[in-house]
XYZ file of C-alpha atoms in Angstrom:
306
model
C 138.158 52.071 81.787
C 140.294 53.466 84.565
C 139.871 53.805 88.308
C 138.401 57.084 89.555
C 141.023 59.107 91.427
C 138.951 60.584 94.268
C 139.385 60.822 98.042
C 138.626 57.609 99.864
C 135.070 58.172 101.036
C 131.725 56.447 100.520
C 129.393 57.386 97.677
C 125.681 56.873 98.378
C 123.622 55.984 95.323
C 119.852 56.331 95.662
C 117.884 53.513 94.020
C 114.354 53.851 92.698
C 113.121 51.924 95.745
C 114.700 54.461 98.156
C 117.371 51.959 99.189
C 120.968 53.118 99.325
C 124.023 51.425 97.844
C 127.268 52.652 99.365
C 130.504 52.218 97.431
C 133.979 53.539 97.927
C 135.446 55.807 95.279
C 138.382 53.492 94.644
C 135.913 50.679 93.816
C 134.321 52.689 90.984
C 135.534 52.544 87.410
C 134.358 55.078 84.841
C 134.534 55.242 81.052
C 137.244 57.572 79.784
C 134.582 59.869 78.286
C 133.402 60.982 81.767
C 135.079 64.042 83.288
C 136.239 62.732 86.674
C 137.125 66.239 87.915
C 133.568 67.466 87.359
C 132.161 64.347 89.001
C 134.423 64.884 91.995
C 132.899 68.331 92.524
C 129.402 66.882 92.293
C 130.168 64.138 94.786
C 131.552 66.669 97.241
C 128.068 68.171 97.610
C 125.930 66.768 100.472
C 123.540 64.023 99.466
C 119.911 65.024 100.086
C 118.004 62.435 102.077
C 114.689 61.352 100.579
C 111.447 62.674 102.020
C 110.126 60.416 104.782
C 106.499 59.369 104.577
C 104.331 60.003 107.631
C 100.611 59.383 107.766
C 98.500 62.468 108.473
C 97.042 62.702 111.954
C 93.350 62.057 112.583
C 92.490 65.690 111.800
C 94.287 65.698 108.455
C 97.300 67.681 109.670
C 100.622 67.042 107.938
C 103.007 65.099 110.205
C 106.708 65.897 110.045
C 109.979 65.973 111.946
C 112.686 68.663 111.956
C 115.410 67.936 109.422
C 113.134 66.191 106.950
C 112.459 67.484 103.451
C 109.272 69.127 102.265
C 110.084 68.381 98.622
C 113.808 68.358 97.756
C 113.860 72.174 97.739
C 112.720 72.837 101.314
C 114.226 71.497 104.542
C 111.945 71.583 107.595
C 113.553 73.349 110.564
C 110.713 73.710 113.067
C 106.990 74.200 113.481
C 106.110 77.859 113.996
C 102.402 77.518 114.660
C 99.232 75.506 114.251
C 95.619 76.439 113.692
C 92.346 75.182 112.333
C 93.686 75.500 108.775
C 96.895 73.499 109.276
C 100.494 74.076 110.358
C 103.117 76.719 109.614
C 106.677 75.430 109.215
C 109.935 77.334 109.173
C 111.951 75.898 106.296
C 115.252 76.468 104.533
C 114.876 77.185 100.820
C 117.869 75.474 99.204
C 117.358 77.231 95.866
C 117.011 80.794 97.169
C 119.309 80.185 100.171
C 116.919 81.830 102.624
C 114.436 81.077 105.396
C 110.770 80.860 104.452
C 107.479 80.196 106.230
C 105.347 77.472 104.652
C 101.684 77.100 105.501
C 100.832 73.395 105.113
C 97.062 73.169 104.857
C 95.047 70.228 106.154
C 94.152 67.607 103.572
C 90.348 67.852 103.858
C 88.830 69.261 100.675
C 87.167 72.247 102.384
C 90.578 73.418 103.642
C 92.179 72.785 100.248
C 89.519 74.899 98.556
C 89.996 77.700 101.104
C 93.758 77.512 100.491
C 93.268 77.943 96.739
C 91.253 81.087 97.427
C 93.960 82.350 99.782
C 96.633 81.768 97.125
C 94.633 83.840 94.643
C 94.201 86.634 97.194
C 97.916 86.646 98.039
C 98.749 86.788 94.342
C 96.358 89.717 93.890
C 98.010 91.563 96.773
C 101.484 90.890 95.379
C 100.586 91.921 91.830
C 99.224 95.244 93.092
C 102.122 95.963 95.450
C 104.995 96.430 93.022
C 106.813 98.875 95.322
C 106.348 96.667 98.389
C 104.559 99.322 100.447
C 101.258 97.497 100.970
C 102.299 95.982 104.285
C 100.979 92.481 103.544
C 103.003 89.270 103.658
C 104.500 88.328 100.286
C 103.784 84.954 98.692
C 106.809 83.327 97.044
C 105.421 80.051 95.745
C 102.800 77.376 96.309
C 102.565 73.663 95.522
C 100.520 70.564 96.245
C 102.427 67.984 98.312
C 100.901 64.675 99.394
C 97.396 66.138 99.202
C 98.401 69.218 101.223
C 98.424 72.649 99.607
C 101.609 74.400 100.749
C 101.856 78.206 100.599
C 105.418 79.563 100.714
C 105.757 83.088 102.129
C 108.534 85.334 103.323
C 109.781 84.573 106.839
C 108.807 87.324 109.280
C 109.392 87.864 112.992
C 107.140 87.463 116.055
C 103.595 88.796 116.239
C 102.352 91.757 118.252
C 100.805 89.208 120.604
C 104.241 87.629 121.086
C 105.630 91.099 121.820
C 102.970 91.630 124.483
C 103.743 88.233 126.011
C 107.487 88.927 126.042
C 106.828 92.061 128.099
C 104.360 90.398 130.486
C 101.493 92.309 128.868
C 102.830 95.690 129.963
C 101.460 98.490 127.771
C 103.505 99.762 124.871
C 104.506 103.393 124.548
C 102.038 105.683 122.811
C 104.644 106.491 120.153
C 105.097 102.801 119.330
C 101.349 102.167 119.250
C 100.868 105.154 116.945
C 103.523 103.806 114.581
C 101.952 100.342 114.564
C 98.510 101.882 114.060
C 99.694 103.961 111.110
C 101.119 100.893 109.380
C 98.116 98.656 110.080
C 95.708 101.283 108.752
C 97.907 101.755 105.685
C 97.771 97.992 105.028
C 94.009 97.889 105.563
C 93.540 100.846 103.191
C 95.601 98.993 100.573
C 93.455 95.871 100.953
C 90.216 97.827 100.862
C 91.325 99.588 97.671
C 91.303 96.122 96.075
C 87.803 95.423 97.475
C 89.286 92.934 99.950
C 88.214 92.628 103.591
C 90.584 90.786 105.950
C 87.867 89.876 108.536
C 90.334 88.434 111.084
C 92.608 91.239 112.239
C 94.121 90.612 115.681
C 97.579 90.921 117.299
C 98.464 87.343 116.280
C 98.011 88.289 112.607
C 100.270 91.354 112.702
C 103.924 90.296 112.452
C 107.125 92.227 112.985
C 109.557 92.189 110.086
C 112.534 91.851 112.457
C 113.156 88.788 114.609
C 115.323 90.412 117.309
C 114.496 92.613 120.303
C 116.457 95.345 122.044
C 116.087 96.304 125.698
C 114.890 99.892 126.082
C 114.092 101.145 129.595
C 113.340 97.602 130.782
C 111.080 96.996 127.792
C 111.873 94.460 125.072
C 111.289 96.514 121.931
C 111.733 95.291 118.342
C 114.874 96.499 116.584
C 112.604 97.570 113.710
C 109.018 98.801 113.960
C 108.094 97.559 110.492
C 105.098 95.202 110.520
C 103.045 93.208 108.015
C 99.608 91.602 108.008
C 99.336 87.828 107.599
C 96.698 85.078 107.390
C 94.362 85.881 104.527
C 92.561 82.557 104.799
C 89.367 84.307 105.927
C 89.655 87.319 103.616
C 86.694 88.026 101.366
C 85.781 90.326 98.520
C 83.187 92.984 99.233
C 79.752 92.132 97.911
C 79.828 88.456 98.858
C 78.127 86.727 101.783
C 78.142 89.446 104.441
C 75.954 87.719 107.020
C 78.311 84.902 108.047
C 80.043 85.144 111.421
C 83.597 86.412 110.910
C 86.480 87.637 113.091
C 87.882 86.277 116.338
C 85.333 86.955 119.078
C 87.290 89.591 121.025
C 87.888 91.665 117.872
C 84.463 91.126 116.303
C 82.477 94.199 115.288
C 78.982 94.695 116.777
C 77.277 94.456 113.373
C 78.750 90.974 112.913
C 77.486 89.756 116.275
C 74.094 91.351 115.795
C 73.730 89.788 112.354
C 73.231 93.113 110.578
C 75.675 92.299 107.776
C 79.285 93.445 107.551
C 81.645 95.147 105.157
C 84.859 97.220 105.307
C 84.084 98.792 108.728
C 84.457 95.426 110.504
C 88.216 95.620 109.821
C 88.380 99.142 111.271
C 86.664 98.003 114.480
C 89.232 95.220 114.842
C 92.101 97.695 114.354
C 90.685 99.885 117.123
C 90.506 96.890 119.474
C 94.135 95.993 118.689
C 95.482 99.495 119.343
C 93.695 99.914 122.656
C 94.895 96.484 123.753
C 98.502 97.429 122.957
C 98.557 100.602 125.034
C 96.000 100.132 127.809
C 96.750 98.905 131.324
C 93.044 98.920 132.085
C 90.212 96.756 130.778
C 90.873 96.528 127.064
C 88.373 97.410 124.388
C 88.309 93.756 123.414
C 86.728 92.900 126.759
C 84.460 95.935 126.511
C 83.450 94.787 123.045
C 82.618 91.339 124.331
C 80.573 92.589 127.296
C 78.710 95.203 125.251
C 77.886 92.881 122.375
C 76.911 90.025 124.674
C 74.475 92.324 126.447
C 73.028 93.503 123.137
C 72.664 89.952 121.860
C 70.902 88.815 124.999
C 68.565 91.780 124.739
C 67.800 91.162 121.065
C 67.876 87.369 121.174
C 70.810 86.984 118.768
C 72.641 83.672 118.307
C 76.085 84.983 117.286
C 77.610 85.616 120.720
C 80.364 83.001 120.444
């Protein structure tokens, strides 16, 4: 056995108990049958730190810190958002060498079951969108990690709500709103052709494909107008329970609030609310919708105002 001729640096060896043993290369002896040149190349690669265990918070959300691993494949960079369902993390995919968005669902069984349904819906959308023209976010992978279902999707840019915020809620140009409207309706038509109803369309769930803005006449406009729909956690197939309360209140169709039963048209109502909100400097249709439906509910004694 001969000494390994490698640069003088420490080698970290991971033990089964997650403890680390650090040796120097010149302290290591190898059998002559081992290719030291190949080993040198392997040792030159960065050592991946083990995943750190954090207890979930009281609501079952996955706790994490930037820089930690979400499985050896994904490195957590930052938290992009949080909702009732769980948290969305921006991660680096070491295998594909690209950024991804991972939805880490809360550990409670009702959220896990909803996540399984969402995975199936995303797969259905992907399988029927071979040319990539459906305008819905693309699922890349999913896995179960520490009792959290994790859904890996393509990394997109900010939402239309973020775009409104960036511009202090100033109205968008009619041309831009028309382009957004055309794409949203195209995506909705694609979903409806598969008998799927989104049920939660709103500016927060319409994302730009590009992450950068460009200043145009004192307006921060996206460098690309391409958009995609996200968040299919509330999506449902037509013909199921159509009397539950769906949609975010400000984008909720009257038939939902009045308890008349809903179907494909509830998505179209939400699209109309979004488009008016994007281009109007006056009272938006979302507020009008709320006032009108509240008045109707009070008149008819409905319980679905909130």
